[in-house]
């Protein structure tokens, strides 16, 4: 099956620093990638949708300048949390879809990145 | 646009059955079901496309009533490994939201010996 990786799996940083999270589709080309945030005991909340080569589309209430998303290639999307604060601590999960391939109906999730901001 | 899941939680004994429901106010193209264990990413269970089909994965099956925009997940003869939080993810029929999901709040399932 299709595999999506995320790096790092865990990161602890000081308040005010920026953190970059990578999401890679390992064996397929992801035309679209999604970034979710999940707080403890809550559901996955969609933050943004990114298509290769174009600007990300952010959900209402998500700050574009705070969460920078780059989808530079068909296998890589990055999420940068700029000037992170403790309230940004969360579990960040990416997912990928190949909307032009035979598995276009499916969404493949990465293993997630746990961010802790001190 | 978040789908509504019920119940919020269910406690079962091994071997018992349970049903989890997911409903949307929007016309749905597909419903996806996932199970998530604590601290891990969601694991895909199955996908249901519009057409009212029913699918199965071991003793877990699901149905999709597209007229009512509802899906149900059936846990049959539950096993300890079924414990976790179950999420439905819905994909609505809309040109501006093609390809993206909204997830329900989740249903916590605890299976006891």
Coordinates of C-alpha atoms in Angstrom, one line a residue:
Chain A
X1 CA 0.0 0.0 0.0
X2 CA 0.9 3.6 -0.3
X3 CA 3.3 4.9 2.4
X4 CA 3.6 8.4 3.8
X5 CA 6.4 9.4 6.1
X6 CA 6.8 12.3 8.4
X7 CA 9.9 13.8 10.0
X8 CA 10.5 14.4 12.8
X9 CA 8.2 12.1 14.8
X10 CA 8.8 14.2 17.9
X11 CA 10.1 17.7 18.4
X12 CA 10.6 19.8 21.5
X13 CA 11.4 23.5 21.0
X14 CA 11.6 26.7 22.9
X15 CA 8.9 29.4 22.6
X16 CA 9.7 31.7 19.7
X17 CA 11.5 29.3 17.5
X18 CA 10.3 27.9 14.2
X19 CA 9.8 24.2 13.5
X20 CA 9.7 22.5 10.1
X21 CA 7.8 19.3 9.6
X22 CA 8.3 17.2 6.4
X23 CA 5.7 15.0 4.8
X24 CA 6.8 12.6 2.1
X25 CA 4.9 10.2 -0.1
X26 CA 7.3 7.3 -0.6
X27 CA 5.9 5.2 -3.4
X28 CA 3.4 7.4 -5.1
X29 CA 3.0 10.9 -6.4
X30 CA 0.8 13.0 -4.2
X31 CA -1.1 15.6 -6.2
X32 CA -2.7 16.9 -3.0
X33 CA -1.5 16.9 0.6
X34 CA -3.4 17.8 3.7
X35 CA -2.2 19.0 7.1
X36 CA -4.2 18.3 10.3
X37 CA -3.8 19.2 13.9
X38 CA -5.1 17.1 16.7
X39 CA -5.3 18.2 20.3
X40 CA -5.5 15.5 23.1
X41 CA -8.8 13.6 23.0
X42 CA -10.1 15.7 20.1
X43 CA -10.7 15.0 16.5
X44 CA -8.4 15.8 13.6
X45 CA -8.9 19.3 12.4
X46 CA -8.0 20.1 8.8
X47 CA -5.6 23.1 8.7
X48 CA -4.8 23.4 5.0
X49 CA -4.8 21.7 1.7
X50 CA -1.8 22.0 -0.6
X51 CA -1.4 21.1 -4.2
X52 CA 1.9 20.7 -5.8
X53 CA 3.3 23.9 -7.3
X54 CA 0.5 26.2 -6.0
X55 CA -0.3 28.1 -2.8
X56 CA -1.9 26.2 0.0
X57 CA -5.6 26.7 0.9
X58 CA -6.1 27.3 4.6
X59 CA -9.2 26.5 6.6
X60 CA -11.0 29.3 8.3
X61 CA -9.3 30.3 11.5
X62 CA -5.8 29.0 10.6
X63 CA -3.2 31.7 10.3
X64 CA -1.3 31.6 7.0
X65 CA 1.7 33.5 8.3
X66 CA 1.9 31.2 11.3
X67 CA 1.7 27.9 9.5
X68 CA 3.7 28.1 6.3
X69 CA 3.1 25.3 3.9
X70 CA 5.2 24.5 0.9
X71 CA 4.4 21.7 -1.6
X72 CA 7.5 21.8 -3.7
X73 CA 7.2 18.5 -5.4
X74 CA 4.8 15.6 -5.9
X75 CA 6.4 13.8 -3.0
X76 CA 7.1 16.4 -0.5
X77 CA 5.2 19.0 1.5
X78 CA 6.5 20.9 4.5
X79 CA 4.7 22.7 7.3
X80 CA 6.7 25.3 9.2
X81 CA 5.3 26.5 12.5
X82 CA 6.8 30.0 12.9
X83 CA 7.5 31.6 16.2
X84 CA 6.0 28.7 18.0
X85 CA 4.2 29.1 21.4
X86 CA 3.1 26.6 23.9
X87 CA -0.5 26.7 22.6
X88 CA 0.9 25.4 19.3
X89 CA 1.8 22.2 21.0
X90 CA -0.1 19.4 19.3
X91 CA 0.0 16.3 17.2
X92 CA 0.4 17.3 13.5
X93 CA -0.6 14.8 10.9
X94 CA -0.2 15.0 7.2
X95 CA -2.0 13.0 4.6
X96 CA -1.6 12.5 0.8
X97 CA -3.8 11.7 -2.1
X98 CA -3.1 11.1 -5.7
X99 CA -6.3 12.5 -7.3
X100 CA -5.2 11.4 -10.7
X101 CA -4.2 7.8 -9.9
X102 CA -6.2 4.6 -9.4
X103 CA -6.3 5.2 -5.6
X104 CA -7.8 8.6 -6.0
X105 CA -10.5 7.9 -3.5
X106 CA -8.1 7.1 -0.7
X107 CA -6.2 9.3 1.7
X108 CA -3.0 8.0 3.1
X109 CA -1.9 9.3 6.5
X110 CA 1.6 9.9 7.8
X111 CA 2.5 8.7 11.3
X112 CA 2.3 12.2 12.8
X113 CA 4.6 14.6 14.5
X114 CA 4.2 15.5 18.2
X115 CA 5.3 19.1 18.8
X116 CA 5.9 20.3 22.3
X117 CA 6.7 24.0 22.7
X118 CA 8.2 24.9 26.1
Chain B
X1 CA -19.4 20.9 7.9
X2 CA -18.0 18.5 10.5
X3 CA -20.0 15.2 10.5
X4 CA -21.8 14.2 13.6
X5 CA -20.7 10.9 15.2
X6 CA -22.6 9.0 17.9
X7 CA -22.2 7.7 20.4
X8 CA -19.3 9.5 22.0
X9 CA -18.1 6.4 23.7
X10 CA -19.0 2.8 24.1
X11 CA -17.8 0.1 26.5
X12 CA -18.1 -3.5 25.3
X13 CA -17.2 -6.9 26.6
X14 CA -15.3 -9.1 24.3
X15 CA -17.7 -10.8 21.8
X16 CA -20.3 -8.1 22.0
X17 CA -21.5 -6.0 19.1
X18 CA -21.6 -2.2 18.6
X19 CA -22.7 0.3 16.0
X20 CA -21.2 3.7 15.4
X21 CA -23.1 6.3 13.4
X22 CA -21.9 9.2 11.3
X23 CA -24.2 11.7 9.7
X24 CA -23.7 14.8 7.5
X25 CA -25.8 17.8 6.6
X26 CA -24.2 17.9 3.2
X27 CA -24.4 15.6 0.2
X28 CA -21.6 13.1 0.5
X29 CA -19.4 11.6 -2.1
X30 CA -17.7 9.2 0.2
X31 CA -17.3 8.2 3.8
X32 CA -14.0 6.9 5.2
X33 CA -13.6 5.1 8.5
X34 CA -10.4 5.1 10.6
X35 CA -9.4 3.7 14.0
X36 CA -6.8 5.5 16.0
X37 CA -4.9 4.1 19.0
X38 CA -3.5 6.5 21.6
X39 CA -0.5 8.4 20.3
X40 CA -0.6 7.0 16.9
X41 CA -1.9 8.2 13.5
X42 CA -5.3 7.0 12.2
X43 CA -5.4 3.6 10.5
X44 CA -7.6 3.2 7.5
X45 CA -10.4 0.7 7.8
X46 CA -12.6 1.2 4.8
X47 CA -14.1 3.6 2.3
X48 CA -17.7 3.7 1.2
X49 CA -18.7 5.5 -2.0
X50 CA -22.1 6.8 -2.9
X51 CA -24.2 3.9 -4.0
X52 CA -25.4 2.5 -0.7
X53 CA -22.8 -0.2 -0.6
X54 CA -21.7 -2.2 2.4
X55 CA -18.2 -3.2 3.0
X56 CA -16.4 -5.5 5.5
X57 CA -13.0 -5.8 7.0
X58 CA -12.8 -8.9 9.2
X59 CA -15.7 -8.6 11.6
X60 CA -16.0 -4.9 11.0
X61 CA -18.4 -3.7 8.4
X62 CA -20.0 -0.5 7.3
X63 CA -22.9 0.8 5.3
X64 CA -23.6 4.1 3.6
X65 CA -27.1 5.5 3.0
X66 CA -26.5 8.3 0.6
X67 CA -30.1 9.5 0.7
X68 CA -29.8 10.2 4.4
X69 CA -26.1 11.1 4.2
X70 CA -25.4 8.6 6.9
X71 CA -23.0 5.9 7.5
X72 CA -22.8 3.2 10.2
X73 CA -19.9 1.1 11.3
X74 CA -20.6 -2.3 12.8
X75 CA -18.3 -4.0 15.2
X76 CA -19.3 -7.6 15.4
X77 CA -18.0 -10.1 18.0
X78 CA -15.6 -7.4 19.3
X79 CA -12.1 -8.3 20.1
X80 CA -9.7 -6.5 22.5
X81 CA -7.8 -5.2 19.5
X82 CA -10.9 -3.2 18.5
X83 CA -10.3 -0.7 21.3
X84 CA -9.5 2.7 20.1
X85 CA -11.1 5.9 18.8
X86 CA -13.1 5.5 15.6
X87 CA -13.4 8.5 13.3
X88 CA -15.5 8.9 10.2
X89 CA -14.1 11.2 7.5
X90 CA -16.6 12.6 5.0
X91 CA -16.0 14.0 1.6
X92 CA -18.7 16.3 0.4
X93 CA -19.9 16.8 -3.2
X94 CA -18.7 20.4 -3.8
X95 CA -16.3 21.8 -6.4
X96 CA -14.5 23.9 -3.8
X97 CA -13.8 21.1 -1.4
X98 CA -12.8 18.3 -3.8
X99 CA -10.5 15.8 -2.2
X100 CA -10.6 17.0 1.4
X101 CA -12.2 15.4 4.4
X102 CA -13.9 16.6 7.5
X103 CA -13.6 14.3 10.4
X104 CA -16.2 13.6 13.1
X105 CA -15.5 14.1 16.7
X106 CA -14.7 10.4 17.2
X107 CA -16.2 7.5 19.1
X108 CA -14.1 6.0 21.9
X109 CA -14.5 2.2 22.0
X110 CA -13.2 0.2 24.9
X111 CA -13.4 -3.6 24.8
X112 CA -12.9 -5.3 28.0
X113 CA -12.1 -9.0 28.7

